[in-house]
C-alpha cells in the first residue's frame, strides 16, 4: 500500500502537496487535483466543440471567401468544389494565380488561392464570390 501511495504522490504536482505532512491531507489534495483535471478537460472539450462549429459551419458564405490582401485577391474554399472550374473563372476574370495550397482537414478539402489582378482599376470581389458560389 505504501508503494502504491508513493507512486500516486509522484504523479501529483508539488504545489498540491506543499506544506502537507499527513497522508490524509495528501489524499485530499490528490482528489482536488483530479477534480481540477476533470474540469480542465471538460472546459477544453467545450472550447474544441465551439471552434469546430466555427470552422466547419455549413453556411454557404463560409464555404467560399474572397478578400483583398495587399494587392492580391485571396480566395479560400472549403469543400469539394472543382479546382479546375475555379481556376477557369479566375482566368476569365483577369486574375493571375500566384499560389494555390490545398489540404485535407478532418476529411474536408480546403483550397487557398492567391491571385494578382491583371486589369487596372477596381475589382469587384462580391461579383467574383457570387460567380464562384454558383459553381457549387
mmCIF file of C-alpha atoms in Angstrom:
data_model
loop_
_atom_site.group_PDB
_atom_site.id
_atom_site.type_symbol
_atom_site.label_atom_id
_atom_site.label_comp_id
_atom_site.label_asym_id
_atom_site.label_seq_id
_atom_site.Cartn_x
_atom_site.Cartn_y
_atom_site.Cartn_z
ATOM 1 C CA UNK A 1 0.000 0.000 0.000
ATOM 2 C CA UNK A 2 2.872 2.346 0.823
ATOM 3 C CA UNK A 3 4.459 1.769 -2.600
ATOM 4 C CA UNK A 4 1.171 2.478 -4.366
ATOM 5 C CA UNK A 5 0.706 5.667 -2.353
ATOM 6 C CA UNK A 6 4.281 6.736 -3.190
ATOM 7 C CA UNK A 7 3.671 6.170 -6.933
ATOM 8 C CA UNK A 8 0.442 8.163 -6.757
ATOM 9 C CA UNK A 9 2.151 11.001 -4.908
ATOM 10 C CA UNK A 10 4.838 11.232 -7.607
ATOM 11 C CA UNK A 11 2.163 11.902 -10.235
ATOM 12 C CA UNK A 12 0.807 14.989 -8.442
ATOM 13 C CA UNK A 13 2.390 18.444 -8.952
ATOM 14 C CA UNK A 14 4.264 19.584 -5.862
ATOM 15 C CA UNK A 15 2.117 22.720 -5.470
ATOM 16 C CA UNK A 16 -0.785 20.487 -4.374
ATOM 17 C CA UNK A 17 1.264 18.785 -1.666
ATOM 18 C CA UNK A 18 3.337 21.708 -0.301
ATOM 19 C CA UNK A 19 3.302 22.012 3.460
ATOM 20 C CA UNK A 20 1.165 18.881 3.927
ATOM 21 C CA UNK A 21 2.578 16.086 6.047
ATOM 22 C CA UNK A 22 -0.293 13.723 6.755
ATOM 23 C CA UNK A 23 -1.267 11.067 4.236
ATOM 24 C CA UNK A 24 -4.920 12.031 4.641
ATOM 25 C CA UNK A 25 -4.050 15.631 3.668
ATOM 26 C CA UNK A 26 -2.163 14.364 0.632
ATOM 27 C CA UNK A 27 -5.078 12.189 -0.423
ATOM 28 C CA UNK A 28 -7.449 15.133 -0.075
ATOM 29 C CA UNK A 29 -5.174 17.263 -2.273
ATOM 30 C CA UNK A 30 -4.906 14.418 -4.803
ATOM 31 C CA UNK A 31 -8.701 14.324 -5.025
ATOM 32 C CA UNK A 32 -8.738 18.099 -5.584
ATOM 33 C CA UNK A 33 -6.100 17.717 -8.306
ATOM 34 C CA UNK A 34 -8.147 15.054 -10.103
ATOM 35 C CA UNK A 35 -11.244 17.297 -9.880
ATOM 36 C CA UNK A 36 -9.235 20.204 -11.361
ATOM 37 C CA UNK A 37 -8.056 17.956 -14.198
ATOM 38 C CA UNK A 38 -11.623 16.867 -14.890
ATOM 39 C CA UNK A 39 -12.811 20.490 -15.027
ATOM 40 C CA UNK A 40 -9.937 21.397 -17.373
ATOM 41 C CA UNK A 41 -10.799 18.509 -19.685
ATOM 42 C CA UNK A 42 -14.477 19.499 -19.784
ATOM 43 C CA UNK A 43 -13.555 23.135 -20.455
ATOM 44 C CA UNK A 44 -11.190 22.148 -23.279
ATOM 45 C CA UNK A 45 -13.843 19.878 -24.815
ATOM 46 C CA UNK A 46 -16.331 22.771 -24.812
ATOM 47 C CA UNK A 47 -13.775 25.059 -26.445
ATOM 48 C CA UNK A 48 -12.915 22.410 -29.056
ATOM 49 C CA UNK A 49 -16.580 21.924 -29.971
ATOM 50 C CA UNK A 50 -17.068 25.682 -30.202
ATOM 51 C CA UNK A 51 -14.066 26.003 -32.531
ATOM 52 C CA UNK A 52 -15.255 23.065 -34.647
ATOM 53 C CA UNK A 53 -18.642 24.746 -35.057
ATOM 54 C CA UNK A 54 -16.999 27.984 -36.136
ATOM 55 C CA UNK A 55 -14.551 26.370 -38.561
ATOM 56 C CA UNK A 56 -16.857 23.786 -40.089
ATOM 57 C CA UNK A 57 -20.139 25.656 -40.230
ATOM 58 C CA UNK A 58 -22.206 24.731 -43.272
ATOM 59 C CA UNK A 59 -23.205 28.262 -44.241
ATOM 60 C CA UNK A 60 -22.610 28.948 -47.943
ATOM 61 C CA UNK A 61 -20.942 32.260 -47.096
ATOM 62 C CA UNK A 62 -18.286 30.383 -45.166
ATOM 63 C CA UNK A 63 -17.510 27.896 -47.942
ATOM 64 C CA UNK A 64 -16.071 30.494 -50.332
ATOM 65 C CA UNK A 65 -14.401 33.630 -49.015
ATOM 66 C CA UNK A 66 -12.941 36.235 -51.367
ATOM 67 C CA UNK A 67 -10.907 39.066 -49.901
ATOM 68 C CA UNK A 68 -8.294 41.597 -50.891
ATOM 69 C CA UNK A 69 -4.877 41.178 -49.227
ATOM 70 C CA UNK A 70 -2.365 43.885 -50.146
ATOM 71 C CA UNK A 71 -2.563 43.967 -53.970
ATOM 72 C CA UNK A 72 -3.680 40.347 -54.237
ATOM 73 C CA UNK A 73 -7.032 38.595 -54.172
ATOM 74 C CA UNK A 74 -7.207 35.665 -51.764
ATOM 75 C CA UNK A 75 -9.857 33.002 -52.272
ATOM 76 C CA UNK A 76 -10.496 30.476 -49.515
ATOM 77 C CA UNK A 77 -12.627 27.461 -50.463
ATOM 78 C CA UNK A 78 -13.900 24.746 -48.116
ATOM 79 C CA UNK A 79 -15.389 21.609 -49.577
ATOM 80 C CA UNK A 80 -15.217 19.619 -52.749
ATOM 81 C CA UNK A 81 -15.599 22.445 -55.276
ATOM 82 C CA UNK A 82 -13.764 21.609 -58.520
ATOM 83 C CA UNK A 83 -10.457 23.434 -58.513
ATOM 84 C CA UNK A 84 -10.246 23.447 -62.321
ATOM 85 C CA UNK A 85 -13.624 25.221 -62.565
ATOM 86 C CA UNK A 86 -12.480 27.794 -60.021
ATOM 87 C CA UNK A 87 -9.263 28.431 -61.951
ATOM 88 C CA UNK A 88 -11.215 28.897 -65.192
ATOM 89 C CA UNK A 89 -13.408 31.538 -63.544
ATOM 90 C CA UNK A 90 -10.324 33.312 -62.193
ATOM 91 C CA UNK A 91 -8.718 33.374 -65.644
ATOM 92 C CA UNK A 92 -11.916 34.757 -67.231
ATOM 93 C CA UNK A 93 -11.977 37.499 -64.609
ATOM 94 C CA UNK A 94 -8.412 38.552 -65.398
ATOM 95 C CA UNK A 95 -6.729 37.096 -62.332
ATOM 96 C CA UNK A 96 -3.290 35.528 -62.465
ATOM 97 C CA UNK A 97 -2.808 32.744 -59.881
ATOM 98 C CA UNK A 98 0.351 33.209 -57.811
ATOM 99 C CA UNK A 99 -0.151 30.295 -55.450
ATOM 100 C CA UNK A 100 -2.622 27.584 -54.622
ATOM 101 C CA UNK A 101 -2.421 25.479 -51.483
ATOM 102 C CA UNK A 102 -4.741 22.523 -50.972
ATOM 103 C CA UNK A 103 -5.043 20.476 -47.810
ATOM 104 C CA UNK A 104 -7.364 17.986 -46.181
ATOM 105 C CA UNK A 105 -8.588 18.771 -42.666
ATOM 106 C CA UNK A 106 -10.948 16.298 -40.980
ATOM 107 C CA UNK A 107 -11.780 14.683 -44.330
ATOM 108 C CA UNK A 108 -12.682 18.093 -45.845
ATOM 109 C CA UNK A 109 -10.769 19.619 -48.751
ATOM 110 C CA UNK A 110 -9.559 23.221 -48.321
ATOM 111 C CA UNK A 111 -8.006 25.439 -51.012
ATOM 112 C CA UNK A 112 -6.374 28.832 -50.562
ATOM 113 C CA UNK A 113 -5.654 30.606 -53.834
ATOM 114 C CA UNK A 114 -3.705 33.862 -54.073
ATOM 115 C CA UNK A 115 -4.060 35.778 -57.321
ATOM 116 C CA UNK A 116 -2.875 39.045 -58.769
ATOM 117 C CA UNK A 117 -5.296 41.239 -60.700
ATOM 118 C CA UNK A 118 -4.200 41.648 -64.347
ATOM 119 C CA UNK A 119 -6.593 44.510 -65.060
ATOM 120 C CA UNK A 120 -6.234 48.091 -63.825
ATOM 121 C CA UNK A 121 -8.883 49.797 -61.745
ATOM 122 C CA UNK A 122 -11.447 48.457 -59.298
ATOM 123 C CA UNK A 123 -12.081 44.758 -58.973
ATOM 124 C CA UNK A 124 -15.499 43.523 -57.824
ATOM 125 C CA UNK A 125 -14.851 40.948 -55.092
ATOM 126 C CA UNK A 126 -18.558 40.371 -54.437
ATOM 127 C CA UNK A 127 -19.170 39.524 -58.093
ATOM 128 C CA UNK A 128 -16.255 37.077 -58.088
ATOM 129 C CA UNK A 129 -17.549 35.421 -54.910
ATOM 130 C CA UNK A 130 -21.027 35.151 -56.457
ATOM 131 C CA UNK A 131 -19.623 33.508 -59.592
ATOM 132 C CA UNK A 132 -17.604 31.048 -57.548
ATOM 133 C CA UNK A 133 -20.566 30.207 -55.335
ATOM 134 C CA UNK A 134 -22.653 29.457 -58.438
ATOM 135 C CA UNK A 135 -20.187 26.648 -59.263
ATOM 136 C CA UNK A 136 -21.218 24.632 -56.213
#
